[in-house]
Amino acid sequence: MGIEKEIQVPTLVEDFAGALKLYDDGTIIRTEDNLIVNVPPSLQNQDVKSRDVVINKELGIWVRFFLPPRKPTSSKLSLALFFHGGGICFLSPSFLASHSFCQKWASTLGVMIVSVNYRLAPENRLPAAYEDSMAVLQWLFSTSDPWLNDYCDLRNVFLIGESSGGNIIHHLLMRAHACDFFGNIRGAILIQPFFGGKDRTHSENVCPRDVLVNVEACDTFWRFALSFEAHGNRDHPFSNPVMYFPLELSSVIGFPPMLVILGGKDCLRDRGAEYYEAIKVCGKCKNIDFMVFEMEEHGFHLAFNETDLDMQVSNNGRLMREAALFVSSNSL
C-alpha cells in the first residue's frame, strides 16, 4: 500500500466581516459583491455625464469622469481628482455611493471630477495605491483626452479624498512635490482621512464596536494593506506619517491649501486632528483649516437617500457648500 499524503488545509489568517479572507498559504477570497452595489457610467444622464477611461489595463488603473452641465459661454472647469475610501481594501469608482458622491459634488462644485481606481490590498499592498494615484496624476498632465482638452483648466487641479483616499492624498503630495505640475494643484480636501498608530487615541478608545468602521476594522485594514515585513505595525510611515514629522517633510517646499474634514463620532477623529495640527505646526502649509461635524460617524458624507443630499438640512449639504467655497477661493 502507498503512503497516503496528508492534506494540508489552509488556515484562516485574517477575515473582515466574511467579505475578505486571507489564508496562510496566500489564498485570498473576496465575497464583497454580495454587499457592494456597483453602477456603470452614463453619457445619457441629463445632469452629470460620466465615462470610464483605462489608463493601465495590466495594472487595472482606470478613472471615471464626471462632467457637470455647462453653459455654452462658460469658461473651462476646474478639475478635482477623487480618491475613494474603503480601507485600501475595498470599493472602486463604480461603487454606488462613491458614484453618487462624485455626481453630486461635480454638479454642486461646478467642477469636473475624475475618480481614480487604484489597486487594492491585500492582493496589492502599499505602496501600490500610492503609485497608481501618482500614475493617474502624471497622466492628467500628459494625455490628450478630449474631455480634459475641451472642458478643463489644468491650472486648477484639486485633490479630494475620503477615508483611505485622504491617506492617499498625503502620500501623493509627498511624491508629487518635485514635479513641474505641482503648482497646478490648487488645494486638497481630506475627508475623515484614514491614519493609524500603535498607541490608541481617545476617539479610538471610546468608539463603539457596533459601528461599521470601528477600531478592530481599522486594525484589520492595516494588516491587509501594509507589507508582510511591516507585520501590521500601525506606526509605519504609510499609516502614521505624523510620527515621522518634521524629518519626512524636510524636502518639501510647501503644500497647497488644505481642508481637513472630521466626524465627531468617528473613531478616526483624533488621527485627523493630529494630522491637521502637525501640518500646521511644521509650517509647510500656509493655508490649512479643518471642520468637525460633531454628531457624525465615519462616512456621513456618502449619501444613500435624497434626505442625505438635501443641501439645506443635512451636514452633507453643509460640507458641499464649504467645499465649493474652498475650491472657488483657491482657483485662479
PDB file of N, CA and C in Angstrom, residues 14 125-126 195-200 218-241 243-244 271:
ATOM      1  N   GLU A  14      -6.726  36.213   8.322  1.00  0.00           N
ATOM      2  CA  GLU A  14      -7.477  37.456   8.507  1.00  0.00           C
ATOM      3  C   GLU A  14      -8.852  37.308   7.875  1.00  0.00           C
ATOM      4  N   ARG A 125      -0.384  45.242  -1.924  1.00  0.00           N
ATOM      5  CA  ARG A 125      -0.188  46.015  -0.691  1.00  0.00           C
ATOM      6  C   ARG A 125       0.478  47.355  -0.996  1.00  0.00           C
ATOM      7  N   LEU A 126       0.373  48.260  -0.032  1.00  0.00           N
ATOM      8  CA  LEU A 126       1.015  49.562  -0.188  1.00  0.00           C
ATOM      9  C   LEU A 126       2.521  49.385  -0.412  1.00  0.00           C
ATOM     10  N   PHE A 195      -5.794  57.334   8.988  1.00  0.00           N
ATOM     11  CA  PHE A 195      -4.452  57.172   9.531  1.00  0.00           C
ATOM     12  C   PHE A 195      -4.528  56.228  10.724  1.00  0.00           C
ATOM     13  N   GLY A 196      -3.385  55.765  11.163  1.00  0.00           N
ATOM     14  CA  GLY A 196      -3.366  54.836  12.289  1.00  0.00           C
ATOM     15  C   GLY A 196      -2.183  55.080  13.196  1.00  0.00           C
ATOM     16  N   GLY A 197      -2.028  54.213  14.187  1.00  0.00           N
ATOM     17  CA  GLY A 197      -0.920  54.321  15.127  1.00  0.00           C
ATOM     18  C   GLY A 197      -1.035  53.240  16.181  1.00  0.00           C
ATOM     19  N   LYS A 198       0.088  52.887  16.751  1.00  0.00           N
ATOM     20  CA  LYS A 198       0.096  51.816  17.752  1.00  0.00           C
ATOM     21  C   LYS A 198      -0.622  52.226  19.029  1.00  0.00           C
ATOM     22  N   ASP A 199      -0.329  53.428  19.525  1.00  0.00           N
ATOM     23  CA  ASP A 199      -0.968  53.912  20.751  1.00  0.00           C
ATOM     24  C   ASP A 199      -2.370  54.421  20.441  1.00  0.00           C
ATOM     25  N   ARG A 200      -3.338  53.974  21.218  1.00  0.00           N
ATOM     26  CA  ARG A 200      -4.731  54.340  20.979  1.00  0.00           C
ATOM     27  C   ARG A 200      -4.992  55.810  21.324  1.00  0.00           C
ATOM     28  N   CYS A 218     -10.334  48.968  11.471  1.00  0.00           N
ATOM     29  CA  CYS A 218      -9.160  49.732  11.036  1.00  0.00           C
ATOM     30  C   CYS A 218      -7.880  48.919  11.193  1.00  0.00           C
ATOM     31  N   ASP A 219      -7.743  48.229  12.327  1.00  0.00           N
ATOM     32  CA  ASP A 219      -6.551  47.392  12.539  1.00  0.00           C
ATOM     33  C   ASP A 219      -6.449  46.314  11.469  1.00  0.00           C
ATOM     34  N   THR A 220      -7.591  45.701  11.134  1.00  0.00           N
ATOM     35  CA  THR A 220      -7.594  44.662  10.103  1.00  0.00           C
ATOM     36  C   THR A 220      -7.188  45.227   8.756  1.00  0.00           C
ATOM     37  N   PHE A 221      -7.705  46.398   8.413  1.00  0.00           N
ATOM     38  CA  PHE A 221      -7.348  47.021   7.144  1.00  0.00           C
ATOM     39  C   PHE A 221      -5.841  47.264   7.056  1.00  0.00           C
ATOM     40  N   TRP A 222      -5.247  47.726   8.169  1.00  0.00           N
ATOM     41  CA  TRP A 222      -3.808  47.987   8.125  1.00  0.00           C
ATOM     42  C   TRP A 222      -3.016  46.686   8.005  1.00  0.00           C
ATOM     43  N   ARG A 223      -3.475  45.621   8.611  1.00  0.00           N
ATOM     44  CA  ARG A 223      -2.779  44.341   8.447  1.00  0.00           C
ATOM     45  C   ARG A 223      -2.890  43.846   7.004  1.00  0.00           C
ATOM     46  N   PHE A 224      -4.005  44.131   6.363  1.00  0.00           N
ATOM     47  CA  PHE A 224      -4.154  43.790   4.957  1.00  0.00           C
ATOM     48  C   PHE A 224      -3.282  44.681   4.066  1.00  0.00           C
ATOM     49  N   ALA A 225      -3.209  45.972   4.404  1.00  0.00           N
ATOM     50  CA  ALA A 225      -2.618  46.957   3.493  1.00  0.00           C
ATOM     51  C   ALA A 225      -1.106  47.060   3.580  1.00  0.00           C
ATOM     52  N   LEU A 226      -0.551  46.913   4.784  1.00  0.00           N
ATOM     53  CA  LEU A 226       0.892  47.059   4.955  1.00  0.00           C
ATOM     54  C   LEU A 226       1.616  45.797   4.497  1.00  0.00           C
ATOM     55  N   SER A 227       2.887  45.934   4.168  1.00  0.00           N
ATOM     56  CA  SER A 227       3.668  44.805   3.682  1.00  0.00           C
ATOM     57  C   SER A 227       3.811  43.737   4.759  1.00  0.00           C
ATOM     58  N   PHE A 228       4.122  42.515   4.331  1.00  0.00           N
ATOM     59  CA  PHE A 228       4.340  41.431   5.292  1.00  0.00           C
ATOM     60  C   PHE A 228       5.478  41.785   6.251  1.00  0.00           C
ATOM     61  N   GLU A 229       6.485  42.482   5.721  1.00  0.00           N
ATOM     62  CA  GLU A 229       7.628  42.858   6.547  1.00  0.00           C
ATOM     63  C   GLU A 229       7.247  43.825   7.656  1.00  0.00           C
ATOM     64  N   ALA A 230       6.159  44.596   7.432  1.00  0.00           N
ATOM     65  CA  ALA A 230       5.727  45.572   8.442  1.00  0.00           C
ATOM     66  C   ALA A 230       5.022  44.908   9.611  1.00  0.00           C
ATOM     67  N   HIS A 231       4.563  43.656   9.426  1.00  0.00           N
ATOM     68  CA  HIS A 231       3.903  42.902  10.490  1.00  0.00           C
ATOM     69  C   HIS A 231       2.737  43.672  11.118  1.00  0.00           C
ATOM     70  N   GLY A 232       2.005  44.413  10.279  1.00  0.00           N
ATOM     71  CA  GLY A 232       0.853  45.151  10.796  1.00  0.00           C
ATOM     72  C   GLY A 232       1.222  46.291  11.717  1.00  0.00           C
ATOM     73  N   ASN A 233       2.452  46.787  11.643  1.00  0.00           N
ATOM     74  CA  ASN A 233       2.904  47.874  12.513  1.00  0.00           C
ATOM     75  C   ASN A 233       2.202  49.172  12.136  1.00  0.00           C
ATOM     76  N   ARG A 234       1.268  49.609  12.947  1.00  0.00           N
ATOM     77  CA  ARG A 234       0.491  50.802  12.635  1.00  0.00           C
ATOM     78  C   ARG A 234       1.293  52.091  12.778  1.00  0.00           C
ATOM     79  N   ASP A 235       2.524  51.996  13.280  1.00  0.00           N
ATOM     80  CA  ASP A 235       3.404  53.161  13.306  1.00  0.00           C
ATOM     81  C   ASP A 235       4.283  53.234  12.062  1.00  0.00           C
ATOM     82  N   HIS A 236       3.957  52.468  11.050  1.00  0.00           N
ATOM     83  CA  HIS A 236       4.639  52.535   9.770  1.00  0.00           C
ATOM     84  C   HIS A 236       4.390  53.912   9.143  1.00  0.00           C
ATOM     85  N   PRO A 237       5.338  54.447   8.367  1.00  0.00           N
ATOM     86  CA  PRO A 237       5.128  55.762   7.743  1.00  0.00           C
ATOM     87  C   PRO A 237       3.882  55.850   6.866  1.00  0.00           C
ATOM     88  N   PHE A 238       3.433  54.731   6.296  1.00  0.00           N
ATOM     89  CA  PHE A 238       2.227  54.767   5.469  1.00  0.00           C
ATOM     90  C   PHE A 238       0.981  55.030   6.313  1.00  0.00           C
ATOM     91  N   SER A 239       0.938  54.466   7.497  1.00  0.00           N
ATOM     92  CA  SER A 239      -0.250  54.597   8.334  1.00  0.00           C
ATOM     93  C   SER A 239      -0.147  55.740   9.334  1.00  0.00           C
ATOM     94  N   ASN A 240       1.052  56.032   9.788  1.00  0.00           N
ATOM     95  CA  ASN A 240       1.241  57.062  10.813  1.00  0.00           C
ATOM     96  C   ASN A 240       2.340  58.036  10.392  1.00  0.00           C
ATOM     97  N   PRO A 241       2.126  58.787   9.309  1.00  0.00           N
ATOM     98  CA  PRO A 241       3.179  59.693   8.822  1.00  0.00           C
ATOM     99  C   PRO A 241       3.554  60.774   9.810  1.00  0.00           C
ATOM    100  N   MET A 243       4.166  60.629  12.814  1.00  0.00           N
ATOM    101  CA  MET A 243       5.225  60.172  13.713  1.00  0.00           C
ATOM    102  C   MET A 243       6.611  60.511  13.172  1.00  0.00           C
ATOM    103  N   TYR A 244       6.687  60.751  11.852  1.00  0.00           N
ATOM    104  CA  TYR A 244       7.975  60.989  11.203  1.00  0.00           C
ATOM    105  C   TYR A 244       8.156  62.446  10.795  1.00  0.00           C
ATOM    106  N   ARG A 271      -7.031  61.068  14.977  1.00  0.00           N
ATOM    107  CA  ARG A 271      -5.951  60.896  13.999  1.00  0.00           C
ATOM    108  C   ARG A 271      -5.963  62.057  13.006  1.00  0.00           C
TER     109      ARG A 271
END
